[in-house]
């Protein structure tokens, strides 16, 4: 009997030559993947000129003790919708446990808690997400485009956004400089 392999709690790395400029050098933290589809949050790039304090101000939340951290480009879907990837030491009204590795929250309570100093100990904020319908990501994984890797939550919380892509390949034992963006023909 064949068992489906799902990618929840892993990271997707865009292969060189993925063919979609929106995903060039992308790193996606996979938060949900099953037969019904998949959802991931991009963590490999930040939104230029937008910090957490700007975002909180737009939402009419006083920044309080929150540092003015960068806001990540979570993906091309619903780019005005916010998400917080965070440590599992905090939970709110919609918090989703991600394979026991980290948590995902998408409501304002997590931002209010971060600003008030009562939120998760580790977190990052993103706008937008990457989403796939039933079977879509599974099909993409059979073609050139994505490499899935397992890494520790340090990928999220201790690695700069610009370094996550290279770190992910290193975790897989691959030097991305040696990868070609074109396939060969026999």
CSV table of C-alpha atoms in Angstrom, one decimal:
chain,number,residue,atom,x,y,z
A,1,UNK,CA,0.0,0.0,0.0
A,2,UNK,CA,1.4,3.4,-1.0
A,3,UNK,CA,1.5,6.2,1.6
A,4,UNK,CA,1.3,9.8,0.5
A,5,UNK,CA,4.2,12.0,1.5
A,6,UNK,CA,3.3,15.4,2.6
A,7,UNK,CA,5.6,18.4,3.2
A,8,UNK,CA,4.1,20.1,6.2
A,9,UNK,CA,6.9,21.4,8.4
A,10,UNK,CA,9.5,21.3,5.7
A,11,UNK,CA,11.0,24.0,3.4
A,12,UNK,CA,10.7,24.3,-0.3
A,13,UNK,CA,13.6,25.8,-2.2
A,14,UNK,CA,13.2,27.1,-5.7
A,15,UNK,CA,15.6,25.4,-8.1
A,16,UNK,CA,17.6,27.6,-10.4
A,17,UNK,CA,15.5,28.1,-13.6
A,18,UNK,CA,12.2,27.5,-11.9
A,19,UNK,CA,10.6,29.4,-14.7
A,20,UNK,CA,8.5,31.8,-12.6
A,21,UNK,CA,10.3,35.0,-11.6
A,22,UNK,CA,8.0,35.4,-8.6
A,23,UNK,CA,9.7,32.4,-7.1
A,24,UNK,CA,13.3,33.0,-8.1
A,25,UNK,CA,15.5,31.9,-5.1
A,26,UNK,CA,12.3,31.4,-3.0
A,27,UNK,CA,12.3,29.7,0.3
A,28,UNK,CA,8.8,28.6,1.5
A,29,UNK,CA,8.0,27.3,4.9
A,30,UNK,CA,5.3,24.7,4.3
A,31,UNK,CA,2.6,25.1,6.8
A,32,UNK,CA,-0.1,22.8,5.4
A,33,UNK,CA,0.0,20.0,2.8
A,34,UNK,CA,-2.4,17.2,2.4
A,35,UNK,CA,-4.8,15.8,-0.2
A,36,UNK,CA,-6.8,19.0,-0.2
A,37,UNK,CA,-3.9,21.2,-1.2
A,38,UNK,CA,-1.0,23.1,0.3
A,39,UNK,CA,-0.1,26.4,1.9
A,40,UNK,CA,3.3,27.9,2.5
A,41,UNK,CA,4.7,31.2,3.6
A,42,UNK,CA,7.7,32.7,1.7
A,43,UNK,CA,10.6,33.5,4.0
A,44,UNK,CA,13.4,34.2,1.5
A,45,UNK,CA,12.7,37.8,0.7
A,46,UNK,CA,11.5,40.9,2.6
A,47,UNK,CA,9.1,43.6,1.4
A,48,UNK,CA,11.3,46.6,0.6
A,49,UNK,CA,10.6,49.7,2.6
A,50,UNK,CA,8.1,48.0,4.9
A,51,UNK,CA,8.8,47.3,8.6
A,52,UNK,CA,6.7,45.9,11.3
A,53,UNK,CA,6.1,49.3,12.8
A,54,UNK,CA,4.7,50.6,9.5
A,55,UNK,CA,2.4,47.6,9.3
A,56,UNK,CA,1.2,48.0,12.9
A,57,UNK,CA,0.5,51.7,12.3
A,58,UNK,CA,-1.7,50.8,9.3
A,59,UNK,CA,-3.6,48.4,11.5
A,60,UNK,CA,-3.9,51.0,14.3
A,61,UNK,CA,-1.8,48.9,16.7
A,62,UNK,CA,0.7,50.7,18.9
A,63,UNK,CA,4.1,49.1,18.3
A,64,UNK,CA,4.8,48.9,22.1
A,65,UNK,CA,7.8,46.7,22.7
A,66,UNK,CA,7.9,45.1,19.2
A,67,UNK,CA,11.2,45.7,17.3
A,68,UNK,CA,10.8,47.2,13.9
A,69,UNK,CA,11.5,43.9,12.1
A,70,UNK,CA,11.3,43.4,8.4
A,71,UNK,CA,8.1,42.1,6.8
A,72,UNK,CA,8.6,39.1,4.5
A,73,UNK,CA,7.1,38.5,1.1
A,74,UNK,CA,5.0,35.5,2.0
A,75,UNK,CA,3.9,34.8,-1.6
A,76,UNK,CA,1.9,36.1,-4.5
A,77,UNK,CA,-1.6,35.1,-3.2
A,78,UNK,CA,-3.5,37.6,-1.1
A,79,UNK,CA,-0.5,39.9,-0.7
A,80,UNK,CA,-2.5,42.2,1.7
A,81,UNK,CA,-3.2,39.3,4.1
A,82,UNK,CA,-0.7,38.9,7.0
A,83,UNK,CA,0.7,35.8,8.7
A,84,UNK,CA,3.0,35.3,11.6
A,85,UNK,CA,5.3,32.2,11.7
A,86,UNK,CA,6.2,31.8,15.4
A,87,UNK,CA,7.5,29.5,18.1
A,88,UNK,CA,5.0,27.2,19.7
A,89,UNK,CA,5.1,28.9,23.1
A,90,UNK,CA,2.1,31.1,22.2
A,91,UNK,CA,-1.3,30.3,20.8
A,92,UNK,CA,-4.2,32.5,19.7
A,93,UNK,CA,-7.6,32.2,18.3
A,94,UNK,CA,-6.5,30.7,15.0
A,95,UNK,CA,-3.0,29.3,15.7
A,96,UNK,CA,-2.1,26.3,13.6
A,97,UNK,CA,0.6,23.9,14.9
A,98,UNK,CA,3.0,23.1,12.0
A,99,UNK,CA,4.1,19.5,12.6
A,100,UNK,CA,5.4,20.4,16.1
A,101,UNK,CA,8.1,22.5,14.5
A,102,UNK,CA,6.6,26.0,14.6
A,103,UNK,CA,3.2,27.7,14.5
A,104,UNK,CA,1.2,29.9,12.1
A,105,UNK,CA,-1.2,32.6,13.1
A,106,UNK,CA,-3.1,34.9,10.8
A,107,UNK,CA,-5.2,37.1,13.0
A,108,UNK,CA,-4.5,40.4,14.7
A,109,UNK,CA,-4.3,38.9,18.2
A,110,UNK,CA,-0.7,37.7,17.5
A,111,UNK,CA,0.4,41.2,16.4
A,112,UNK,CA,-1.2,42.8,19.5
A,113,UNK,CA,0.5,40.2,21.7
A,114,UNK,CA,3.9,40.8,20.0
A,115,UNK,CA,3.5,44.6,20.5
A,116,UNK,CA,2.4,44.1,24.1
A,117,UNK,CA,5.3,41.9,24.9
A,118,UNK,CA,3.1,38.8,25.6
A,119,UNK,CA,3.4,37.1,22.3
A,120,UNK,CA,5.6,34.3,21.1
A,121,UNK,CA,9.3,34.4,21.9
A,122,UNK,CA,10.3,34.0,18.3
A,123,UNK,CA,8.4,35.1,15.2
A,124,UNK,CA,8.5,36.6,11.7
A,125,UNK,CA,5.8,38.5,9.9
A,126,UNK,CA,4.8,38.0,6.2
A,127,UNK,CA,2.3,39.3,3.7
A,128,UNK,CA,0.8,36.9,1.3
A,129,UNK,CA,1.2,33.2,0.8
A,130,UNK,CA,1.9,30.5,-1.7
A,131,UNK,CA,-1.0,28.1,-2.3
A,132,UNK,CA,-1.6,25.0,-4.3
A,133,UNK,CA,-4.9,23.2,-5.1
A,134,UNK,CA,-5.4,19.4,-4.6
A,135,UNK,CA,-2.6,17.5,-6.2
A,136,UNK,CA,-1.0,20.6,-7.7
A,137,UNK,CA,2.1,20.7,-5.5
A,138,UNK,CA,2.5,17.0,-5.7
A,139,UNK,CA,2.7,17.3,-9.5
A,140,UNK,CA,5.1,20.2,-9.3
A,141,UNK,CA,7.4,18.2,-7.1
A,142,UNK,CA,7.8,15.6,-9.9
A,143,UNK,CA,9.2,18.3,-12.3
A,144,UNK,CA,12.2,20.6,-12.1
A,145,UNK,CA,11.3,23.5,-9.9
A,146,UNK,CA,11.3,22.7,-6.2
A,147,UNK,CA,13.6,20.9,-3.7
A,148,UNK,CA,12.1,20.1,-0.3
A,149,UNK,CA,14.4,20.0,2.7
A,150,UNK,CA,14.1,19.4,6.4
A,151,UNK,CA,15.9,22.0,8.6
A,152,UNK,CA,15.4,23.2,12.1
A,153,UNK,CA,13.3,26.2,13.1
A,154,UNK,CA,16.6,28.1,13.2
A,155,UNK,CA,16.0,28.4,9.4
A,156,UNK,CA,13.1,30.7,10.3
A,157,UNK,CA,14.3,32.5,13.4
A,158,UNK,CA,18.1,32.6,13.3
A,159,UNK,CA,19.0,33.0,9.6
A,160,UNK,CA,18.7,36.2,7.6
A,161,UNK,CA,16.2,36.2,4.8
A,162,UNK,CA,18.9,36.6,2.2
A,163,UNK,CA,20.8,33.6,3.5
A,164,UNK,CA,17.9,31.1,3.8
A,165,UNK,CA,18.1,29.8,0.2
A,166,UNK,CA,21.8,29.0,0.5
A,167,UNK,CA,21.3,27.5,4.0
A,168,UNK,CA,18.5,25.3,2.7
A,169,UNK,CA,20.7,23.8,0.0
A,170,UNK,CA,23.5,23.3,2.5
A,171,UNK,CA,21.1,21.4,4.7
A,172,UNK,CA,20.5,19.1,1.8
A,173,UNK,CA,24.2,18.8,1.0
A,174,UNK,CA,23.9,20.6,-2.3
A,175,UNK,CA,26.0,23.6,-3.5
A,176,UNK,CA,23.5,25.6,-5.6
A,177,UNK,CA,26.3,27.2,-7.6
A,178,UNK,CA,26.8,23.8,-9.2
A,179,UNK,CA,23.2,23.5,-10.3
A,180,UNK,CA,22.2,24.3,-13.9
A,181,UNK,CA,19.0,26.1,-14.7
A,182,UNK,CA,18.6,24.0,-17.9
A,183,UNK,CA,18.0,20.3,-18.3
A,184,UNK,CA,20.0,18.2,-20.7
A,185,UNK,CA,18.8,16.1,-23.6
A,186,UNK,CA,19.9,12.7,-24.5
